[in-house]
Coordinates of C-alpha atoms and ligand atoms in Angstrom, one line a residue:
X1 CA 94.9 189.4 67.2
X2 CA 97.0 188.1 64.4
X3 CA 95.4 186.2 61.5
X4 CA 96.7 183.6 59.1
X5 CA 95.3 182.1 55.9
X6 CA 93.8 178.6 56.6
X7 CA 95.5 176.9 53.7
X8 CA 93.5 176.6 50.4
X9 CA 90.2 177.6 52.1
X10 CA 91.5 181.2 51.9
X11 CA 89.8 182.0 55.2
X12 CA 91.6 184.4 57.5
X13 CA 91.7 182.7 60.9
X14 CA 92.8 184.1 64.2
X15 CA 96.0 182.3 65.2
X16 CA 94.4 181.4 68.5
X17 CA 91.2 179.3 68.2
X18 CA 88.8 178.7 71.0
X19 CA 88.5 175.0 72.0
X20 CA 85.4 174.1 74.0
X21 CA 86.3 170.8 75.6
X22 CA 87.5 172.3 78.9
X23 CA 84.8 174.9 79.6
X24 CA 84.2 175.8 83.3
X25 CA 82.0 173.3 85.1
X26 CA 80.0 173.1 88.3
X27 CA 80.9 170.7 91.2
X28 CA 83.6 169.1 89.0
X29 CA 80.9 167.4 86.9
X30 CA 82.1 167.4 83.3
X31 CA 78.5 167.5 82.0
X32 CA 77.5 170.5 84.1
X33 CA 79.0 173.4 82.2
X34 CA 78.9 176.7 84.1
X35 CA 77.0 178.4 81.3
X36 CA 77.4 182.0 82.6
X37 CA 81.2 181.6 82.9
X38 CA 81.5 179.7 79.6
X39 CA 79.5 182.3 77.8
X40 CA 81.7 185.0 79.3
X41 CA 84.8 183.2 77.9
X42 CA 83.2 182.8 74.4
X43 CA 82.1 186.4 74.3
X44 CA 85.4 187.8 75.5
X45 CA 87.4 185.7 73.1
X46 CA 85.3 186.6 70.1
X47 CA 85.0 190.2 71.0
X48 CA 88.8 190.3 71.2
X49 CA 89.4 188.8 67.8
X50 CA 89.1 185.0 68.0
X51 CA 87.1 183.9 64.9
X52 CA 87.4 180.1 65.2
X53 CA 85.4 178.0 67.6
X54 CA 86.0 174.3 67.9
X55 CA 83.6 171.8 69.5
X56 CA 82.8 168.1 69.1
X57 CA 79.9 165.7 69.7
X58 CA 81.3 164.1 72.9
X59 CA 82.9 167.2 74.5
X60 CA 81.6 167.8 78.1
X61 CA 79.8 164.4 78.2
X62 CA 80.3 161.6 80.7
X63 CA 79.7 158.9 78.1
X64 CA 81.0 158.5 74.5
X65 CA 77.6 157.0 73.5
X66 CA 75.7 160.3 73.6
X67 CA 76.3 163.9 72.9
X68 CA 78.0 166.0 75.5
X69 CA 77.0 169.5 76.5
X70 CA 79.7 171.5 74.7
X71 CA 77.8 171.6 71.3
X72 CA 74.6 172.6 73.2
X73 CA 76.2 175.5 75.1
X74 CA 78.1 176.7 72.1
X75 CA 75.0 176.6 69.9
X76 CA 72.9 178.5 72.5
X77 CA 75.6 181.2 72.8
X78 CA 76.3 181.6 69.0
X79 CA 72.6 182.1 68.4
X80 CA 72.8 185.4 70.3
X81 CA 74.3 187.2 67.3
X82 CA 77.7 185.5 67.2
X83 CA 77.3 182.8 64.6
X84 CA 78.4 184.9 61.7
X85 CA 81.4 186.2 63.6
X86 CA 83.2 182.9 63.7
X87 CA 84.1 179.8 61.7
X88 CA 82.4 177.0 63.5
X89 CA 84.0 173.6 63.6
X90 CA 82.6 170.3 64.9
X91 CA 83.3 166.7 64.2
X92 CA 81.7 163.5 63.1
X93 CA 81.7 161.0 66.1
X94 CA 83.3 158.2 64.1
X95 CA 83.1 155.6 66.9
X96 CA 79.3 155.8 66.8
X97 CA 79.1 155.2 63.1
X98 CA 78.2 151.5 62.2
X99 CA 76.1 152.0 59.1
X100 CA 75.9 154.4 56.2
X101 CA 72.8 156.2 57.6
X102 CA 74.6 157.1 60.7
X103 CA 76.7 159.7 58.9
X104 CA 73.7 161.8 58.0
X105 CA 72.0 161.1 61.4
X106 CA 74.8 162.6 63.4
X107 CA 75.4 165.6 61.1
X108 CA 71.7 166.5 61.3
X109 CA 71.6 166.1 65.0
X110 CA 74.7 168.2 65.4
X111 CA 73.2 171.0 63.2
X112 CA 70.3 171.0 65.5
X113 CA 72.4 171.0 68.7
X114 CA 74.5 173.9 67.4
X115 CA 71.4 175.7 66.1
X116 CA 72.9 176.4 62.6
X117 CA 72.2 175.5 59.0
X118 CA 75.8 174.7 58.2
X119 CA 79.2 174.1 59.6
X120 CA 82.3 176.0 58.3
X121 CA 84.5 173.1 59.2
X122 CA 83.4 169.4 59.6
X123 CA 86.1 167.1 60.8
X124 CA 86.1 163.3 60.7
X125 CA 86.9 162.9 64.5
X126 CA 89.8 160.9 65.8
X127 CA 90.9 159.0 62.7
X128 CA 92.8 155.9 63.8
X129 CA 93.4 152.3 62.5
X130 CA 90.3 150.9 64.1
X131 CA 87.7 153.3 62.5
X132 CA 89.4 154.3 59.3
X133 CA 88.8 151.2 57.1
X134 CA 85.2 150.9 58.3
X135 CA 84.5 154.5 57.5
X136 CA 85.9 154.1 54.0
X137 CA 83.9 150.9 53.4
X138 CA 80.7 152.7 54.5
X139 CA 81.2 155.4 51.7
X140 CA 82.7 158.2 53.8
X141 CA 84.2 160.0 50.7
X142 CA 81.0 160.0 48.7
X143 CA 79.2 161.3 51.9
X144 CA 81.7 164.1 52.4
X145 CA 81.3 165.2 48.8
X146 CA 77.6 165.2 49.2
X147 CA 77.4 167.3 52.3
X148 CA 79.7 169.9 50.8
X149 CA 77.6 170.0 47.6
X150 CA 74.4 170.4 49.8
X151 CA 76.0 173.3 51.6
X152 CA 75.7 171.7 55.0
X153 CA 79.4 171.9 55.4
X154 CA 81.9 174.4 53.8
X155 CA 85.2 172.7 54.5
X156 CA 86.1 169.1 55.2
X157 CA 88.9 167.7 57.3
X158 CA 89.9 165.1 59.8
X159 CA 91.5 165.1 63.3
X160 CA 94.0 162.4 63.9
X161 CA 95.4 160.1 66.7
X162 CA 97.5 157.3 65.2
X163 CA 100.9 156.8 63.6
X164 CA 102.5 158.6 60.7
X165 CA 102.0 155.7 58.2
X166 CA 98.2 155.9 58.6
X167 CA 98.4 159.7 58.6
X168 CA 100.0 159.7 55.2
X169 CA 97.5 157.1 53.9
X170 CA 94.6 159.2 55.1
X171 CA 96.1 162.4 53.7
X172 CA 96.4 160.9 50.2
X173 CA 93.0 159.4 50.1
X174 CA 90.7 162.5 49.9
X175 CA 90.8 166.1 48.9
X176 CA 90.9 167.5 52.4
X177 CA 90.5 171.3 53.1
X178 CA 91.9 171.2 56.6
X179 CA 93.7 168.8 59.0
X180 CA 93.9 168.9 62.8
X181 CA 96.8 167.3 64.6
X182 CA 98.4 167.3 68.0
X183 CA 101.5 169.4 68.3
X184 CA 103.6 171.0 71.0
X185 CA 107.4 171.2 71.6
X186 CA 107.3 167.8 73.4
X187 CA 105.4 166.0 70.7
X188 CA 107.3 166.7 67.5
X189 CA 107.9 163.1 66.8
X190 CA 104.7 161.9 68.2
X191 CA 101.8 160.5 66.0
X192 CA 102.0 162.5 62.7
X193 CA 104.5 164.9 64.3
X194 CA 106.4 167.6 62.5
X195 CA 106.6 165.4 59.3
X196 CA 102.8 165.4 59.2
X197 CA 102.6 169.1 59.8
X198 CA 105.0 169.9 57.0
X199 CA 103.2 167.5 54.6
X200 CA 99.9 169.2 55.2
X201 CA 101.4 172.6 54.6
X202 CA 103.1 171.5 51.4
X203 CA 99.7 170.6 50.0
X204 CA 98.3 174.0 51.0
X205 CA 95.8 172.3 53.3
X206 CA 94.8 174.2 56.4
X207 CA 96.9 173.2 59.4
X208 CA 95.0 173.2 62.7
X209 CA 97.1 172.4 65.8
X210 CA 95.6 171.0 69.0
X211 CA 97.0 170.4 72.5
X212 CA 99.6 173.2 72.5
X213 CA 100.0 172.8 76.2
X214 CA 99.7 169.1 76.2
X215 CA 96.5 169.1 78.3
X216 CA 98.1 171.7 80.6
X217 CA 101.0 169.5 81.6
X218 CA 103.5 171.9 80.0
X219 CA 102.4 174.7 82.3
X220 CA 100.9 173.2 85.5
X221 CA 103.2 172.2 88.4
X222 CA 106.3 172.2 86.3
X223 CA 109.4 171.0 88.2
X224 CA 112.0 173.4 89.6
X225 CA 114.7 172.2 87.1
X226 CA 112.4 173.0 84.2
X227 CA 111.5 176.3 85.8
X228 CA 115.2 177.1 86.2
X229 CA 115.8 176.4 82.6
X230 CA 113.0 178.8 81.5
X231 CA 114.3 181.4 83.9
X232 CA 117.8 181.2 82.5
X233 CA 116.5 183.0 79.3
X234 CA 117.3 186.7 79.0
X235 CA 113.9 187.1 77.6
X236 CA 111.3 186.4 80.3
X237 CA 108.3 184.4 79.1
X238 CA 105.7 182.3 81.0
X239 CA 105.8 178.5 80.3
X240 CA 102.5 179.0 78.3
X241 CA 104.1 181.7 76.2
X242 CA 107.1 179.5 75.4
X243 CA 104.7 176.7 74.3
X244 CA 102.4 178.9 72.2
X245 CA 105.3 180.9 70.7
X246 CA 107.0 177.7 69.6
X247 CA 104.0 176.9 67.5
X248 CA 103.3 180.4 66.2
X249 CA 106.9 180.6 65.1
X250 CA 106.2 177.9 62.5
X251 CA 104.9 179.1 59.1
X252 CA 103.2 175.7 58.7
X253 CA 100.9 176.4 61.6
X254 CA 97.7 178.3 60.6
X255 CA 95.8 178.1 63.9
X256 CA 96.4 176.9 67.4
X257 CA 93.4 175.6 69.4
X258 CA 93.4 175.9 73.1
X259 CA 90.7 174.7 75.5
X260 CA 90.4 177.5 78.0
X261 CA 88.7 177.1 81.4
X262 CA 89.0 180.6 82.9
X263 CA 88.9 184.1 81.7
X264 CA 92.4 184.6 83.1
X265 CA 93.8 181.8 80.8
X266 CA 92.0 183.3 77.9
X267 CA 93.4 186.8 78.6
X268 CA 96.9 185.4 78.9
X269 CA 96.6 183.5 75.7
X270 CA 95.1 186.5 73.8
X271 CA 98.1 188.6 75.0
X272 CA 100.6 185.9 73.8
X273 CA 98.9 185.7 70.5
X274 CA 99.7 189.4 69.9
X275 CA 103.3 188.4 69.6
X276 CA 102.7 185.2 67.6
X277 CA 104.4 186.1 64.3
X278 CA 106.3 183.5 62.1
X279 CA 110.0 183.2 62.8
X280 CA 109.9 185.5 65.8
X281 CA 112.0 183.2 68.1
X282 CA 115.7 183.5 68.1
X283 CA 118.3 180.7 67.8
X284 CA 118.9 181.0 71.5
X285 CA 115.1 180.6 72.1
X286 CA 115.0 177.4 70.0
X287 CA 118.1 176.1 71.8
X288 CA 116.4 176.6 75.2
X289 CA 113.2 174.9 74.0
X290 CA 115.3 172.0 72.9
X291 CA 117.0 171.8 76.3
X292 CA 113.6 171.9 78.1
X293 CA 112.3 169.2 75.8
X294 CA 115.3 166.9 76.5
X295 CA 115.0 167.5 80.3
X296 CA 111.3 166.6 80.2
X297 CA 111.9 163.5 78.0
X298 CA 114.6 162.3 80.4
X299 CA 111.8 161.9 83.0
X300 CA 109.3 159.1 83.1
X301 CA 105.9 159.7 81.5
X302 CA 103.0 157.7 80.1
X303 CA 101.8 159.9 77.3
X304 CA 98.3 160.4 78.6
X305 CA 96.8 163.7 77.4
X306 CA 93.9 163.5 79.9
X307 CA 91.4 163.7 77.0
X308 CA 89.0 161.3 78.9
X309 CA 87.9 159.3 75.9
X310 CA 88.7 156.1 77.8
X311 CA 86.0 156.9 80.4
X312 CA 83.8 155.7 82.1
X313 CA 85.6 152.6 83.4
X314 CA 83.2 149.9 84.4
X315 CA 85.1 149.4 87.7
X316 CA 85.1 153.1 88.4
X317 CA 88.8 153.8 87.9
X318 CA 89.4 157.4 87.2
X319 CA 92.0 156.6 84.5
X320 CA 92.9 160.2 83.4
X321 CA 93.5 161.2 87.1
X322 CA 95.6 158.1 87.9
X323 CA 97.8 158.7 84.8
X324 CA 98.0 162.4 85.3
X325 CA 99.1 162.2 88.9
X326 CA 101.6 159.6 88.0
X327 CA 103.0 161.9 85.3
X328 CA 103.1 164.8 87.7
X329 CA 104.9 162.7 90.3
X330 CA 107.5 161.4 87.8
X331 CA 107.9 164.3 85.4
X332 CA 106.8 167.7 86.4
X333 CA 107.4 168.1 90.1
X334 CA 110.1 168.0 92.7
X335 CA 111.3 165.3 95.1
X336 CA 108.1 165.5 97.2
X337 CA 106.2 164.8 94.0
X338 CA 105.0 161.4 94.9
X339 CA 103.5 162.6 98.2
X340 CA 101.9 165.6 96.7
X341 CA 100.4 163.6 93.8
X342 CA 99.3 160.8 96.1
X343 CA 97.2 163.3 98.0
X344 CA 95.2 164.1 94.8
X345 CA 95.3 160.5 93.7
X346 CA 93.7 159.4 97.0
X347 CA 90.8 161.9 97.0
X348 CA 88.5 159.1 96.0
X349 CA 90.0 155.7 96.9
X350 CA 87.3 154.0 94.9
X351 CA 88.7 155.3 91.7
X352 CA 92.3 154.5 92.0
X353 CA 94.5 152.1 90.0
X354 CA 94.0 149.2 92.3
X355 CA 90.4 148.9 91.3
X356 CA 91.4 147.9 87.7
X357 CA 90.6 144.3 87.0
X358 CA 92.3 144.4 83.6
X359 CA 89.1 143.9 81.6
X360 CA 90.8 145.9 78.8
X361 CA 87.5 147.7 77.8
X362 CA 89.4 151.0 77.8
X363 CA 92.3 150.1 75.6
X364 CA 90.7 150.6 72.1
X365 CA 89.2 153.9 73.3
X366 CA 92.5 155.5 74.2
X367 CA 93.4 158.2 71.8
X368 CA 97.1 157.7 72.6
X369 CA 97.1 153.9 72.1
X370 CA 98.2 153.3 75.7
X371 CA 98.0 149.9 77.3
X372 CA 96.0 151.5 80.2
X373 CA 95.9 148.4 82.5
X374 CA 99.7 148.1 82.2
X375 CA 100.1 151.8 82.9
X376 CA 97.8 151.5 85.9
X377 CA 100.1 148.8 87.3
X378 CA 103.0 151.3 87.3
X379 CA 100.7 153.9 89.0
X380 CA 99.8 151.4 91.7
X381 CA 103.5 150.6 92.3
X382 CA 104.5 154.3 92.7
X383 CA 101.6 155.3 94.9
X384 CA 101.4 152.0 96.8
X385 CA 97.7 151.4 96.1
Ligands
LIG401 S1 91.2 147.7 82.0 FE1 91.0 148.5 84.1 S2 90.9 150.7 83.7 FE2 90.5 149.8 81.8 S3 88.2 149.6 81.7 FE3 89.0 147.7 82.6 S4 89.0 148.0 84.8 FE4 88.8 150.0 83.9
LIG402 S1 94.3 157.1 79.0 FE1 94.1 157.6 76.8 S2 92.0 158.0 76.4 FE2 92.3 158.0 78.7 S3 92.6 160.1 79.2 FE3 94.7 159.2 78.8 S4 95.1 159.6 76.6 FE4 92.9 160.0 76.9

């Protein structure tokens, strides 16, 4: 495992961090984590050099209103002698904060759920235009100062899903230790993008990157033309390796978080991380990544990262699946794509796009600011129902 300094914190972090939003589950139920397999992943990752574990209040929950199972499972595991081996990161569920007291309420609950006295990293979760002014009005900055002084949290940061203007405003409004943003070779101009990444680095703030594989879409069911492009390289690498190496190549990136579901994925990612040094890609490599990016961008896509924050839909629409299958059909697979994707799309006909009544409940919840009902209309058109 390779390690980099996490900005001004001075902490040496493994370049691969273990995200716990996609742990293995039983019967496809997001709330039923397969604890045995999840613990196997956590144990193997940490025993093999990962020293950063990332969780959040809603991960592995079926509703945003209450805590999910990720913090519980991670807390139970770390208690078995692993807590001191990792930097533990979790996040303030900003959408649940409506009064000042809520800040403290959630932190204390999270400390209990994760069975610890302190968090190494505490991030203000999912900063966006809707929550930011309200959090500032409620005294967020004074609160963050206090929990650091009290020793409940070592380092403070925020994770972000909005545009660059807001990003720069948030960056300049507090003395952050770390920042977590979405980055992969397809998203360089998306949200805070590369400009944001470079700004964070210029201030010596720890740069944490999420969604290196864009929710798996950069590696799953990639279309033959993209596969041909990758295969045209003299140096043979898997799509996952190209995606991770693109990020590890940048000196600005301190740590790349990946939510791993299987031991095989973890082993592949650990292997890739062994080669993740700064400036290790050649000019030819960069050119090929650019070609793949252009080829992907020339296809239609809706930008859904399958994070699931928009769920549950009151009408039962499985929004992430609808948008995912549409993307796969239009962007990542061959001419039979629509038929193949329709098969998965139709597994439960009660959850497809035609059930949407355009109530718009989901729109403010979307981390990618998608107009979900409009996107669902396109889905319906392509799949015919
Ligand atoms: S707009 Fe459609 S998808 Fe969104 S919550 Fe309402 S019914 Fe569900
Ligand atoms: S529609 Fe938005 S909130 Fe829902 S899964 Fe996609 S990106 Fe996430």
